[in-house]
Tab-separated table of C-alpha atoms and ligand atoms in Angstrom:
chain	number	residue	atom	x	y	z
A	1	MET	CA	51.744	100.753	173.134
A	2	ALA	CA	51.112	104.277	171.962
A	3	THR	CA	54.069	106.441	170.917
A	4	LYS	CA	54.224	109.935	172.406
A	5	SER	CA	53.849	112.951	170.118
A	6	GLY	CA	57.097	114.250	168.640
A	7	LYS	CA	59.201	114.112	165.497
A	8	TYR	CA	58.798	110.334	165.191
A	9	TRP	CA	55.314	111.080	163.838
A	10	VAL	CA	56.611	113.276	161.040
A	11	THR	CA	58.704	110.386	159.738
A	12	TRP	CA	55.785	108.025	160.299
A	13	ALA	CA	53.359	110.235	158.342
A	14	ASN	CA	55.806	110.677	155.485
A	15	THR	CA	55.726	106.895	155.051
A	16	ASN	CA	52.234	105.899	156.195
A	17	ALA	CA	50.026	108.953	155.619
A	18	LYS	CA	51.183	110.644	152.443
A	19	ASN	CA	49.237	113.052	150.281
A	20	SER	CA	48.630	112.116	146.683
A	21	THR	CA	49.384	114.096	143.527
A	22	ASN	CA	47.627	111.504	141.361
A	23	ILE	CA	44.285	112.402	139.732
A	24	ASP	CA	43.300	108.724	139.839
A	25	ASP	CA	43.099	108.934	143.654
A	26	LEU	CA	40.216	111.446	143.449
A	27	ASP	CA	36.531	110.715	144.018
A	28	THR	CA	35.073	109.066	140.886
A	29	THR	CA	32.810	111.872	139.687
A	30	PHE	CA	35.226	114.669	140.481
A	31	LYS	CA	38.069	112.725	138.840
A	32	THR	CA	36.141	112.486	135.574
A	33	ASN	CA	35.401	116.219	135.656
A	34	VAL	CA	39.006	117.165	136.447
A	35	LYS	CA	40.298	114.977	133.614
A	36	ALA	CA	37.948	116.649	131.123
A	37	PHE	CA	38.886	120.159	132.295
A	38	LYS	CA	42.601	119.292	132.235
A	39	LYS	CA	42.352	117.847	128.733
A	40	ALA	CA	40.593	120.980	127.449
A	41	LEU	CA	43.321	123.175	128.956
A	42	GLU	CA	46.149	121.033	127.602
A	43	ASP	CA	44.544	120.806	124.161
A	44	ALA	CA	44.534	124.627	124.184
A	45	GLY	CA	48.249	124.727	125.035
A	46	ALA	CA	48.218	125.250	128.817
A	47	LYS	CA	50.649	123.510	131.154
A	48	ILE	CA	49.359	122.012	134.418
A	49	VAL	CA	51.382	121.137	137.506
A	50	ILE	CA	49.492	119.264	140.240
A	51	SER	CA	50.651	119.736	143.840
A	52	THR	CA	47.951	117.835	145.789
A	53	THR	CA	44.890	115.729	144.997
A	54	LYS	CA	43.710	113.487	147.834
A	55	ARG	CA	44.948	114.314	151.333
A	56	SER	CA	45.384	111.537	153.870
A	57	LYS	CA	42.829	111.660	156.689
A	58	LYS	CA	45.495	110.474	159.126
A	59	ARG	CA	47.831	113.244	158.028
A	60	ALA	CA	45.065	115.826	158.489
A	61	TYR	CA	44.459	114.477	162.015
A	62	LEU	CA	48.157	114.795	162.931
A	63	PHE	CA	48.325	118.319	161.432
A	64	HIS	CA	45.188	119.522	163.222
A	65	TRP	CA	45.897	118.280	166.729
A	66	SER	CA	49.639	118.986	166.772
A	67	TRP	CA	48.836	122.566	165.744
A	68	LYS	CA	46.139	123.048	168.409
A	69	ILE	CA	48.071	121.452	171.269
A	70	SER	CA	51.351	123.228	170.424
A	71	GLN	CA	49.554	126.580	170.306
A	72	GLY	CA	47.754	125.997	173.610
A	73	LYS	CA	44.358	126.074	171.859
A	74	CYS	CA	43.264	122.876	173.572
A	75	LYS	CA	44.373	120.389	176.190
A	76	PRO	CA	46.411	117.342	175.082
A	77	THR	CA	43.560	115.159	176.354
A	78	ASP	CA	41.060	116.916	174.025
A	79	ALA	CA	42.447	115.128	170.952
A	80	PRO	CA	40.298	112.094	170.137
A	81	LYS	CA	41.838	108.732	169.270
A	82	MET	CA	42.089	107.777	165.633
A	83	VAL	CA	42.108	104.183	164.443
A	84	GLY	CA	45.470	103.362	162.857
A	85	VAL	CA	47.337	106.276	164.488
A	86	ASP	CA	48.590	105.082	167.858
A	87	ILE	CA	49.758	108.438	169.196
A	88	GLU	CA	49.787	109.614	172.815
A	89	TRP	CA	49.326	113.393	172.855
A	90	ASP	CA	49.459	113.657	176.639
A	91	HIS	CA	52.997	113.367	178.034
A	92	GLY	CA	51.607	113.800	181.562
A	93	ASP	CA	53.076	117.306	181.666
A	94	ILE	CA	51.670	120.271	179.751
A	95	ALA	CA	55.048	121.767	178.735
A	96	LYS	CA	56.296	118.394	177.445
A	97	SER	CA	53.026	117.754	175.617
A	98	LYS	CA	53.261	121.146	173.908
A	99	ALA	CA	56.923	120.583	173.025
A	100	GLY	CA	56.127	117.182	171.466
A	101	ALA	CA	53.331	118.698	169.397
A	102	LEU	CA	55.577	121.599	168.357
A	103	GLU	CA	58.217	119.183	167.036
A	104	MET	CA	55.523	117.873	164.726
A	105	VAL	CA	54.341	121.349	163.663
A	106	ASN	CA	57.931	122.253	162.784
A	107	GLY	CA	58.597	118.930	161.089
A	108	PHE	CA	55.491	119.241	158.928
A	109	GLY	CA	56.256	122.899	158.190
A	110	LEU	CA	52.848	124.119	159.347
A	111	ALA	CA	52.188	127.853	159.433
A	112	VAL	CA	51.526	129.168	162.940
A	113	PRO	CA	50.433	132.610	164.241
A	114	PRO	CA	50.875	135.296	163.028
A	115	LYS	CA	51.214	133.627	159.575
A	116	SER	CA	48.167	131.445	160.078
A	117	ILE	CA	45.669	131.765	162.893
A	118	ASN	CA	43.633	128.715	161.840
A	119	ALA	CA	44.390	125.112	162.702
A	120	PRO	CA	44.827	122.894	159.610
A	121	SER	CA	41.370	121.581	158.733
A	122	LEU	CA	39.984	118.143	159.509
A	123	THR	CA	37.300	118.495	156.848
A	124	SER	CA	38.969	119.735	153.634
A	125	ASN	CA	37.507	118.638	150.312
A	126	HIS	CA	40.968	117.170	149.670
A	127	ILE	CA	40.325	114.507	152.336
A	128	ASP	CA	37.254	113.284	150.400
A	129	GLY	CA	39.128	113.418	147.098
A	130	LYS	CA	36.968	116.296	145.906
A	131	ALA	CA	39.629	118.995	145.526
A	132	ILE	CA	42.821	119.481	143.547
A	133	ASP	CA	45.664	121.983	143.844
A	134	MET	CA	47.119	122.752	140.438
A	135	THR	CA	49.032	125.559	138.813
A	136	ILE	CA	47.907	126.313	135.264
A	137	THR	CA	50.169	128.385	133.045
A	138	TRP	CA	50.303	129.548	129.442
A	139	ALA	CA	51.514	132.535	127.464
A	140	GLY	CA	49.160	135.285	126.322
A	141	LYS	CA	45.741	134.088	125.203
A	142	ILE	CA	44.418	130.598	124.506
A	143	LYS	CA	41.074	129.255	123.329
A	144	VAL	CA	39.739	126.615	125.718
A	145	LYS	CA	36.735	124.411	124.973
A	146	LYS	CA	33.980	124.475	127.569
A	147	LYS	CA	32.043	121.305	128.263
A	148	ASP	CA	29.375	122.296	125.714
A	149	GLY	CA	32.086	122.544	123.035
A	150	LYS	CA	32.043	126.345	122.811
A	151	GLU	CA	35.430	128.038	122.997
A	152	ALA	CA	36.356	130.680	125.542
A	153	GLU	CA	39.299	132.991	124.941
A	154	VAL	CA	41.281	133.079	128.173
A	155	THR	CA	44.087	135.538	128.928
A	156	TYR	CA	46.838	134.441	131.320
A	157	PHE	CA	46.730	136.001	134.813
A	158	PRO	CA	49.649	135.427	137.214
A	159	ASN	CA	47.098	135.072	140.020
A	160	ALA	CA	44.499	132.460	139.040
A	161	ASN	CA	42.141	133.814	141.723
A	162	ASN	CA	41.418	136.826	139.508
A	163	ASN	CA	40.855	134.954	136.244
A	164	LEU	CA	37.048	134.911	136.072
A	165	ILE	CA	36.907	133.553	132.522
A	166	LEU	CA	39.100	130.608	133.530
A	167	HIS	CA	36.784	130.020	136.513
A	168	ALA	CA	33.791	129.968	134.143
A	169	VAL	CA	35.477	127.344	131.962
A	170	GLY	CA	36.166	125.227	135.072
A	171	ASP	CA	32.544	125.696	136.169
A	172	SER	CA	31.324	124.178	132.912
A	173	TYR	CA	33.141	120.975	133.931
A	174	SER	CA	31.924	121.257	137.586
A	175	VAL	CA	35.483	122.021	138.705
A	176	LYS	CA	35.040	125.146	140.805
A	177	LYS	CA	37.578	127.712	141.942
A	178	LEU	CA	38.102	128.720	145.548
A	179	LYS	CA	38.891	132.379	144.945
A	180	THR	CA	41.078	132.835	148.041
A	181	ASP	CA	43.490	129.944	147.383
A	182	ALA	CA	45.375	130.240	144.094
A	183	PRO	CA	45.909	126.568	143.154
A	184	HIS	CA	42.715	125.190	144.746
A	185	TRP	CA	39.756	123.869	142.705
A	186	SER	CA	37.011	121.595	144.040
A	187	HIS	CA	33.574	120.104	143.452
A	188	ASN	CA	31.833	122.970	145.269
A	189	GLY	CA	34.325	125.861	145.221
A	190	ARG	CA	35.382	125.294	148.842
B	201	ZN	ZN1	43.681	122.780	148.001
């Protein structure tokens, strides 16, 4: 029997639908590229902290539909079923359905309007293992090897979105920066 939406699903997801911080969980090609880029940065003296690699598809499903239902952006019956996630979004009463979804939004710590006006995505590159969130830090200037072996001198910027030389080094390894999301790099820059 399906379990109604609510905080039960936060606990469930934290056991059964976790995100990974392990590079080895990435898509094969992207993983190889990330490892090469990371090695070049570390060889140059940078420090890398990874916050997310592959995102669980089930977790993304729970994020997306709890956000939309709680915010009244769709009807509880609009959420499709997902194999392996036996959730009932429709409590048979719109206020109760929204309250159940909101318990999940709060439990997951999702940003809602006005902080975020977009539902968490169902199609992030993270879900396919083709994106990584990482914070790269160093002091002053370092010389980082590009894939062709040539060195680039890279100055530290507190906001990685503005560091075009660092982006170019990543590009050489086919690890591309999304310039609106500070820790986010992917196979296509999205
Ligand atoms: Zn990301």
